[in-house]
Amino acid sequence: MRILSVRLRNLNSLAGSWSIDLTIPEFASSGIFAITGPTGAGKSTILDAICLALFARTPRLGHISKGSNEIMSRRAGDCFAEVEFETAQGRFRCHWGQHRARRSPGGELQAPRHEIVEALSGKVLESRSKEVSRLVEQVTGMDYDRFTRSMLLAQGDFAAFLQAEADQRAPILEQITGTSIYSRISIAVHERTSEERRTTTLLEEAMGGVQLLGTEEEQALKAVIDEG
């Protein structure tokens, strides 16, 4: 999964509209970069926006619903988060948004909207929140839990990831690095080796029932053959 752009509006301390294009040369050619800034500058909000756009929830706040929205900036009447990304399945754009009645800061919260579209054609693939999350899992290979344990580790969770048992980390690391094929090769080699060992054991058992001729018997048999 490669995130191409992030757009957000009125989330936490990041009031107003913001856009990050990760395809520009400064990002695309660097390979690695950091999000830095003082406490409260909005670093975690950018990560929240990514998670919110994809799964309609964040590690810090959980699900955002009509009855509770603690992520919308104060004195704002609407907010949204949008992520464009690509995988081996194609290029997609996820959008999550919520607004108050009449988009007034004092208006009643309305039900959030969540959708995933085909980025190049603009075709809406799904607009029911649960189905959006299911489709995101399908095209990325990651559900919410796996995404937040690998692509987006919440504050304080990185140490927990490092300290997890090997069998818990391995599947995630394989998915991130694209090395799952080597696990499949290893399994195939193990199965082939086991099969060959079973075949060898059967041959050895069969050979164990063969009686070898003694020297005198061998010479007598050769004499019979020569005379014939």
PDB file of C-alpha atoms in Angstrom:
ATOM      1  CA  MET A   1       0.000   0.000   0.000  1.00  0.00           C
ATOM      2  CA  ARG A   2       1.327   3.433  -0.973  1.00  0.00           C
ATOM      3  CA  ILE A   3      -0.372   6.599   0.269  1.00  0.00           C
ATOM      4  CA  LEU A   4      -0.393   9.245  -2.477  1.00  0.00           C
ATOM      5  CA  SER A   5      -2.120  12.188  -0.822  1.00  0.00           C
ATOM      6  CA  VAL A   6      -3.881  13.290   2.340  1.00  0.00           C
ATOM      7  CA  ARG A   7      -6.516  16.008   2.575  1.00  0.00           C
ATOM      8  CA  LEU A   8      -8.278  17.129   5.722  1.00  0.00           C
ATOM      9  CA  ARG A   9     -10.411  19.921   7.102  1.00  0.00           C
ATOM     10  CA  ASN A  10     -11.147  21.081  10.645  1.00  0.00           C
ATOM     11  CA  LEU A  11      -9.633  18.165  12.535  1.00  0.00           C
ATOM     12  CA  ASN A  12      -8.394  18.899  16.064  1.00  0.00           C
ATOM     13  CA  SER A  13      -5.868  21.754  16.002  1.00  0.00           C
ATOM     14  CA  LEU A  14      -5.678  21.788  12.207  1.00  0.00           C
ATOM     15  CA  ALA A  15      -8.570  24.165  11.566  1.00  0.00           C
ATOM     16  CA  GLY A  16      -9.250  25.040   7.953  1.00  0.00           C
ATOM     17  CA  SER A  17      -8.344  22.990   4.886  1.00  0.00           C
ATOM     18  CA  TRP A  18      -5.010  21.178   4.504  1.00  0.00           C
ATOM     19  CA  SER A  19      -3.492  19.068   1.750  1.00  0.00           C
ATOM     20  CA  ILE A  20      -0.347  16.902   1.521  1.00  0.00           C
ATOM     21  CA  ASP A  21       0.738  15.591  -1.879  1.00  0.00           C
ATOM     22  CA  LEU A  22       3.161  12.710  -1.331  1.00  0.00           C
ATOM     23  CA  THR A  23       3.838  12.311  -5.048  1.00  0.00           C
ATOM     24  CA  ILE A  24       5.837  15.543  -5.394  1.00  0.00           C
ATOM     25  CA  PRO A  25       9.606  15.029  -5.910  1.00  0.00           C
ATOM     26  CA  GLU A  26      10.518  16.247  -2.413  1.00  0.00           C
ATOM     27  CA  PHE A  27       8.628  13.285  -0.947  1.00  0.00           C
ATOM     28  CA  ALA A  28       8.777  10.720  -3.744  1.00  0.00           C
ATOM     29  CA  SER A  29      12.555  10.891  -4.194  1.00  0.00           C
ATOM     30  CA  SER A  30      13.444  10.982  -0.503  1.00  0.00           C
ATOM     31  CA  GLY A  31      12.200   7.514   0.339  1.00  0.00           C
ATOM     32  CA  ILE A  32      11.845   8.447   4.011  1.00  0.00           C
ATOM     33  CA  PHE A  33      10.785  11.628   5.795  1.00  0.00           C
ATOM     34  CA  ALA A  34       9.608  12.719   9.217  1.00  0.00           C
ATOM     35  CA  ILE A  35       6.638  14.681  10.540  1.00  0.00           C
ATOM     36  CA  THR A  36       8.023  17.044  13.154  1.00  0.00           C
ATOM     37  CA  GLY A  37       6.724  19.920  15.241  1.00  0.00           C
ATOM     38  CA  PRO A  38       5.951  20.991  18.802  1.00  0.00           C
ATOM     39  CA  THR A  39       3.260  19.378  20.928  1.00  0.00           C
ATOM     40  CA  GLY A  40      -0.164  20.369  19.658  1.00  0.00           C
ATOM     41  CA  ALA A  41       1.063  21.280  16.190  1.00  0.00           C
ATOM     42  CA  GLY A  42      -1.064  18.560  14.567  1.00  0.00           C
ATOM     43  CA  LYS A  43       1.395  15.721  13.882  1.00  0.00           C
ATOM     44  CA  SER A  44      -0.873  13.016  15.273  1.00  0.00           C
ATOM     45  CA  THR A  45      -3.893  14.630  13.619  1.00  0.00           C
ATOM     46  CA  ILE A  46      -2.394  13.895  10.201  1.00  0.00           C
ATOM     47  CA  LEU A  47      -2.132  10.225  11.181  1.00  0.00           C
ATOM     48  CA  ASP A  48      -5.652  10.355  12.635  1.00  0.00           C
ATOM     49  CA  ALA A  49      -6.896  11.716   9.293  1.00  0.00           C
ATOM     50  CA  ILE A  50      -5.383   8.788   7.395  1.00  0.00           C
ATOM     51  CA  CYS A  51      -6.961   6.251   9.720  1.00  0.00           C
ATOM     52  CA  LEU A  52     -10.275   8.114   9.801  1.00  0.00           C
ATOM     53  CA  ALA A  53     -10.530   8.253   6.007  1.00  0.00           C
ATOM     54  CA  LEU A  54      -9.839   4.533   5.679  1.00  0.00           C
ATOM     55  CA  PHE A  55     -11.709   3.052   8.651  1.00  0.00           C
ATOM     56  CA  ALA A  56     -13.953   5.808  10.089  1.00  0.00           C
ATOM     57  CA  ARG A  57     -12.157   5.606  13.432  1.00  0.00           C
ATOM     58  CA  THR A  58      -8.849   6.492  15.054  1.00  0.00           C
ATOM     59  CA  PRO A  59      -6.648   4.802  17.674  1.00  0.00           C
ATOM     60  CA  ARG A  60      -7.109   7.738  20.017  1.00  0.00           C
ATOM     61  CA  LEU A  61     -10.868   8.269  19.705  1.00  0.00           C
ATOM     62  CA  GLY A  62     -12.320   5.054  18.332  1.00  0.00           C
ATOM     63  CA  HIS A  63     -15.419   5.309  16.085  1.00  0.00           C
ATOM     64  CA  ILE A  64     -16.682   8.785  15.237  1.00  0.00           C
ATOM     65  CA  SER A  65     -20.485   8.789  15.197  1.00  0.00           C
ATOM     66  CA  LYS A  66     -23.447  11.144  15.034  1.00  0.00           C
ATOM     67  CA  GLY A  67     -23.653  11.111  18.814  1.00  0.00           C
ATOM     68  CA  SER A  68     -19.985  11.825  19.468  1.00  0.00           C
ATOM     69  CA  ASN A  69     -17.343  13.699  17.518  1.00  0.00           C
ATOM     70  CA  GLU A  70     -14.336  14.860  19.500  1.00  0.00           C
ATOM     71  CA  ILE A  71     -12.113  15.289  16.474  1.00  0.00           C
ATOM     72  CA  MET A  72     -13.901  18.208  14.771  1.00  0.00           C
ATOM     73  CA  SER A  73     -12.151  21.517  15.442  1.00  0.00           C
ATOM     74  CA  ARG A  74     -13.852  23.875  17.860  1.00  0.00           C
ATOM     75  CA  ARG A  75     -16.168  26.489  16.363  1.00  0.00           C
ATOM     76  CA  ALA A  76     -16.312  24.471  13.107  1.00  0.00           C
ATOM     77  CA  GLY A  77     -19.439  23.323  11.315  1.00  0.00           C
ATOM     78  CA  ASP A  78     -17.898  20.530   9.288  1.00  0.00           C
ATOM     79  CA  CYS A  79     -14.832  18.318   8.972  1.00  0.00           C
ATOM     80  CA  PHE A  80     -13.474  15.655   6.665  1.00  0.00           C
ATOM     81  CA  ALA A  81     -10.500  13.387   6.001  1.00  0.00           C
ATOM     82  CA  GLU A  82      -9.528  12.003   2.621  1.00  0.00           C
ATOM     83  CA  VAL A  83      -6.751   9.649   1.525  1.00  0.00           C
ATOM     84  CA  GLU A  84      -5.739   8.595  -1.964  1.00  0.00           C
ATOM     85  CA  PHE A  85      -3.670   5.429  -2.180  1.00  0.00           C
ATOM     86  CA  GLU A  86      -2.644   2.662  -4.513  1.00  0.00           C
ATOM     87  CA  THR A  87      -2.108  -1.061  -4.127  1.00  0.00           C
ATOM     88  CA  ALA A  88      -1.662  -3.987  -6.479  1.00  0.00           C
ATOM     89  CA  GLN A  89      -5.478  -3.864  -6.835  1.00  0.00           C
ATOM     90  CA  GLY A  90      -5.519  -0.325  -8.238  1.00  0.00           C
ATOM     91  CA  ARG A  91      -5.760   3.311  -7.184  1.00  0.00           C
ATOM     92  CA  PHE A  92      -8.445   4.377  -4.707  1.00  0.00           C
ATOM     93  CA  ARG A  93      -9.670   7.371  -2.739  1.00  0.00           C
ATOM     94  CA  CYS A  94     -11.374   7.121   0.658  1.00  0.00           C
ATOM     95  CA  HIS A  95     -13.354  10.036   2.044  1.00  0.00           C
ATOM     96  CA  TRP A  96     -14.902  10.440   5.496  1.00  0.00           C
ATOM     97  CA  GLY A  97     -16.836  13.550   6.447  1.00  0.00           C
ATOM     98  CA  GLN A  98     -19.289  14.924   8.977  1.00  0.00           C
ATOM     99  CA  HIS A  99     -21.054  18.244   9.433  1.00  0.00           C
ATOM    100  CA  ARG A 100     -23.433  19.991  11.767  1.00  0.00           C
ATOM    101  CA  ALA A 101     -26.920  21.159  10.798  1.00  0.00           C
ATOM    102  CA  ARG A 102     -26.665  24.100   8.374  1.00  0.00           C
ATOM    103  CA  ARG A 103     -22.897  23.639   8.769  1.00  0.00           C
ATOM    104  CA  SER A 104     -23.192  25.928  11.773  1.00  0.00           C
ATOM    105  CA  PRO A 105     -20.807  25.482  14.742  1.00  0.00           C
ATOM    106  CA  GLY A 106     -23.856  25.338  16.998  1.00  0.00           C
ATOM    107  CA  GLY A 107     -25.847  22.958  14.815  1.00  0.00           C
ATOM    108  CA  GLU A 108     -26.676  19.363  15.672  1.00  0.00           C
ATOM    109  CA  LEU A 109     -24.220  16.734  14.473  1.00  0.00           C
ATOM    110  CA  GLN A 110     -25.343  14.827  11.403  1.00  0.00           C
ATOM    111  CA  ALA A 111     -24.510  11.234  10.532  1.00  0.00           C
ATOM    112  CA  PRO A 112     -20.979  10.849   9.089  1.00  0.00           C
ATOM    113  CA  ARG A 113     -20.496   9.901   5.440  1.00  0.00           C
ATOM    114  CA  HIS A 114     -17.881   7.394   4.375  1.00  0.00           C
ATOM    115  CA  GLU A 115     -17.078   6.204   0.866  1.00  0.00           C
ATOM    116  CA  ILE A 116     -14.401   4.653  -1.310  1.00  0.00           C
ATOM    117  CA  VAL A 117     -14.082   5.499  -4.996  1.00  0.00           C
ATOM    118  CA  GLU A 118     -11.963   4.391  -7.893  1.00  0.00           C
ATOM    119  CA  ALA A 119      -9.512   7.287  -8.050  1.00  0.00           C
ATOM    120  CA  LEU A 120      -8.998   7.435 -11.817  1.00  0.00           C
ATOM    121  CA  SER A 121     -12.645   7.108 -12.884  1.00  0.00           C
ATOM    122  CA  GLY A 122     -14.338   8.616  -9.836  1.00  0.00           C
ATOM    123  CA  LYS A 123     -16.701   5.636  -9.652  1.00  0.00           C
ATOM    124  CA  VAL A 124     -18.147   5.154  -6.162  1.00  0.00           C
ATOM    125  CA  LEU A 125     -17.389   1.575  -5.115  1.00  0.00           C
ATOM    126  CA  GLU A 126     -19.058   1.641  -1.704  1.00  0.00           C
ATOM    127  CA  SER A 127     -20.718   4.233   0.539  1.00  0.00           C
ATOM    128  CA  ARG A 128     -21.807   2.144   3.544  1.00  0.00           C
ATOM    129  CA  SER A 129     -19.230   2.620   6.282  1.00  0.00           C
ATOM    130  CA  LYS A 130     -18.894  -1.050   7.284  1.00  0.00           C
ATOM    131  CA  GLU A 131     -18.643  -2.088   3.654  1.00  0.00           C
ATOM    132  CA  VAL A 132     -16.091   0.653   2.972  1.00  0.00           C
ATOM    133  CA  SER A 133     -13.867  -0.748   5.714  1.00  0.00           C
ATOM    134  CA  ARG A 134     -14.384  -4.255   4.339  1.00  0.00           C
ATOM    135  CA  LEU A 135     -13.404  -3.122   0.838  1.00  0.00           C
ATOM    136  CA  VAL A 136     -10.358  -1.269   2.186  1.00  0.00           C
ATOM    137  CA  GLU A 137      -9.296  -4.507   3.868  1.00  0.00           C
ATOM    138  CA  GLN A 138      -9.822  -6.372   0.613  1.00  0.00           C
ATOM    139  CA  VAL A 139      -7.712  -4.050  -1.567  1.00  0.00           C
ATOM    140  CA  THR A 140      -4.953  -3.437   1.004  1.00  0.00           C
ATOM    141  CA  GLY A 141      -4.836  -6.826   2.732  1.00  0.00           C
ATOM    142  CA  MET A 142      -5.085  -5.087   6.111  1.00  0.00           C
ATOM    143  CA  ASP A 143      -7.975  -4.660   8.491  1.00  0.00           C
ATOM    144  CA  TYR A 144      -8.077  -1.860  11.080  1.00  0.00           C
ATOM    145  CA  ASP A 145      -6.107  -3.762  13.727  1.00  0.00           C
ATOM    146  CA  ARG A 146      -3.367  -4.833  11.339  1.00  0.00           C
ATOM    147  CA  PHE A 147      -3.167  -1.349   9.818  1.00  0.00           C
ATOM    148  CA  THR A 148      -2.723   0.301  13.217  1.00  0.00           C
ATOM    149  CA  ARG A 149      -0.113  -2.291  14.234  1.00  0.00           C
ATOM    150  CA  SER A 150       2.013  -1.869  11.138  1.00  0.00           C
ATOM    151  CA  MET A 151       1.354   1.085   8.850  1.00  0.00           C
ATOM    152  CA  LEU A 152       0.205   3.441  11.590  1.00  0.00           C
ATOM    153  CA  LEU A 153       1.406   2.683  15.090  1.00  0.00           C
ATOM    154  CA  ALA A 154      -0.328   4.849  17.682  1.00  0.00           C
ATOM    155  CA  GLN A 155       1.792   6.659  20.245  1.00  0.00           C
ATOM    156  CA  GLY A 156       3.212   4.201  22.747  1.00  0.00           C
ATOM    157  CA  ASP A 157       2.312   1.169  20.630  1.00  0.00           C
ATOM    158  CA  PHE A 158       5.682   0.823  18.887  1.00  0.00           C
ATOM    159  CA  ALA A 159       7.319  -0.655  21.966  1.00  0.00           C
ATOM    160  CA  ALA A 160       4.441  -3.114  22.293  1.00  0.00           C
ATOM    161  CA  PHE A 161       4.942  -4.136  18.673  1.00  0.00           C
ATOM    162  CA  LEU A 162       8.659  -4.722  19.211  1.00  0.00           C
ATOM    163  CA  GLN A 163       8.020  -6.742  22.358  1.00  0.00           C
ATOM    164  CA  ALA A 164       5.324  -8.923  20.782  1.00  0.00           C
ATOM    165  CA  GLU A 165       5.938 -12.608  20.206  1.00  0.00           C
ATOM    166  CA  ALA A 166       7.672 -13.503  16.947  1.00  0.00           C
ATOM    167  CA  ASP A 167       4.614 -15.321  15.597  1.00  0.00           C
ATOM    168  CA  GLN A 168       2.581 -12.116  16.103  1.00  0.00           C
ATOM    169  CA  ARG A 169       5.093  -9.834  14.376  1.00  0.00           C
ATOM    170  CA  ALA A 170       6.087 -12.125  11.520  1.00  0.00           C
ATOM    171  CA  PRO A 171       2.854 -11.946   9.452  1.00  0.00           C
ATOM    172  CA  ILE A 172       2.806  -8.138   9.682  1.00  0.00           C
ATOM    173  CA  LEU A 173       6.480  -7.759   8.758  1.00  0.00           C
ATOM    174  CA  GLU A 174       6.036 -10.153   5.852  1.00  0.00           C
ATOM    175  CA  GLN A 175       3.159  -8.060   4.554  1.00  0.00           C
ATOM    176  CA  ILE A 176       5.026  -4.773   4.941  1.00  0.00           C
ATOM    177  CA  THR A 177       8.200  -6.019   3.246  1.00  0.00           C
ATOM    178  CA  GLY A 178       6.491  -8.169   0.637  1.00  0.00           C
ATOM    179  CA  THR A 179       8.430 -11.255   1.719  1.00  0.00           C
ATOM    180  CA  SER A 180       5.419 -13.502   2.261  1.00  0.00           C
ATOM    181  CA  ILE A 181       6.388 -15.373  -0.906  1.00  0.00           C
ATOM    182  CA  TYR A 182       9.442 -16.728   0.923  1.00  0.00           C
ATOM    183  CA  SER A 183       7.199 -18.186   3.608  1.00  0.00           C
ATOM    184  CA  ARG A 184       5.219 -19.973   0.927  1.00  0.00           C
ATOM    185  CA  ILE A 185       8.451 -21.249  -0.640  1.00  0.00           C
ATOM    186  CA  SER A 186       9.659 -22.427   2.768  1.00  0.00           C
ATOM    187  CA  ILE A 187       6.398 -24.293   3.367  1.00  0.00           C
ATOM    188  CA  ALA A 188       6.591 -25.912  -0.085  1.00  0.00           C
ATOM    189  CA  VAL A 189      10.219 -26.972   0.510  1.00  0.00           C
ATOM    190  CA  HIS A 190       9.322 -28.435   3.897  1.00  0.00           C
ATOM    191  CA  GLU A 191       6.421 -30.401   2.414  1.00  0.00           C
ATOM    192  CA  ARG A 192       8.583 -31.685  -0.468  1.00  0.00           C
ATOM    193  CA  THR A 193      11.375 -32.673   1.932  1.00  0.00           C
ATOM    194  CA  SER A 194       8.923 -34.554   4.150  1.00  0.00           C
ATOM    195  CA  GLU A 195       7.511 -36.395   1.143  1.00  0.00           C
ATOM    196  CA  GLU A 196      10.980 -37.386  -0.113  1.00  0.00           C
ATOM    197  CA  ARG A 197      11.950 -38.616   3.337  1.00  0.00           C
ATOM    198  CA  ARG A 198       8.840 -40.788   3.471  1.00  0.00           C
ATOM    199  CA  THR A 199       9.683 -42.221   0.042  1.00  0.00           C
ATOM    200  CA  THR A 200      13.273 -42.895   1.111  1.00  0.00           C
ATOM    201  CA  THR A 201      12.078 -44.642   4.274  1.00  0.00           C
ATOM    202  CA  LEU A 202       9.779 -46.928   2.241  1.00  0.00           C
ATOM    203  CA  LEU A 203      12.625 -47.796  -0.157  1.00  0.00           C
ATOM    204  CA  GLU A 204      14.960 -48.570   2.727  1.00  0.00           C
ATOM    205  CA  GLU A 205      12.333 -50.805   4.323  1.00  0.00           C
ATOM    206  CA  ALA A 206      11.821 -52.605   1.022  1.00  0.00           C
ATOM    207  CA  MET A 207      15.561 -53.089   0.594  1.00  0.00           C
ATOM    208  CA  GLY A 208      15.764 -54.494   4.099  1.00  0.00           C
ATOM    209  CA  GLY A 209      13.804 -57.535   2.933  1.00  0.00           C
ATOM    210  CA  VAL A 210      16.262 -58.324   0.114  1.00  0.00           C
ATOM    211  CA  GLN A 211      18.653 -61.181   0.932  1.00  0.00           C
ATOM    212  CA  LEU A 212      22.156 -60.639  -0.469  1.00  0.00           C
ATOM    213  CA  LEU A 213      23.996 -63.630  -1.945  1.00  0.00           C
ATOM    214  CA  GLY A 214      27.068 -64.922  -0.254  1.00  0.00           C
ATOM    215  CA  THR A 215      30.380 -65.236  -2.120  1.00  0.00           C
ATOM    216  CA  GLU A 216      29.974 -68.959  -2.867  1.00  0.00           C
ATOM    217  CA  GLU A 217      26.380 -68.491  -4.018  1.00  0.00           C
ATOM    218  CA  GLU A 218      27.399 -65.609  -6.255  1.00  0.00           C
ATOM    219  CA  GLN A 219      30.197 -67.657  -7.880  1.00  0.00           C
ATOM    220  CA  ALA A 220      27.860 -70.636  -8.416  1.00  0.00           C
ATOM    221  CA  LEU A 221      25.273 -68.380 -10.059  1.00  0.00           C
ATOM    222  CA  LYS A 222      27.895 -66.867 -12.343  1.00  0.00           C
ATOM    223  CA  ALA A 223      29.044 -70.373 -13.344  1.00  0.00           C
ATOM    224  CA  VAL A 224      25.495 -71.338 -14.266  1.00  0.00           C
ATOM    225  CA  ILE A 225      25.139 -68.168 -16.323  1.00  0.00           C
ATOM    226  CA  ASP A 226      28.470 -68.743 -18.107  1.00  0.00           C
ATOM    227  CA  GLU A 227      27.570 -72.355 -18.924  1.00  0.00           C
ATOM    228  CA  GLY A 228      24.273 -71.222 -20.315  1.00  0.00           C
TER     229      GLY A 228
END
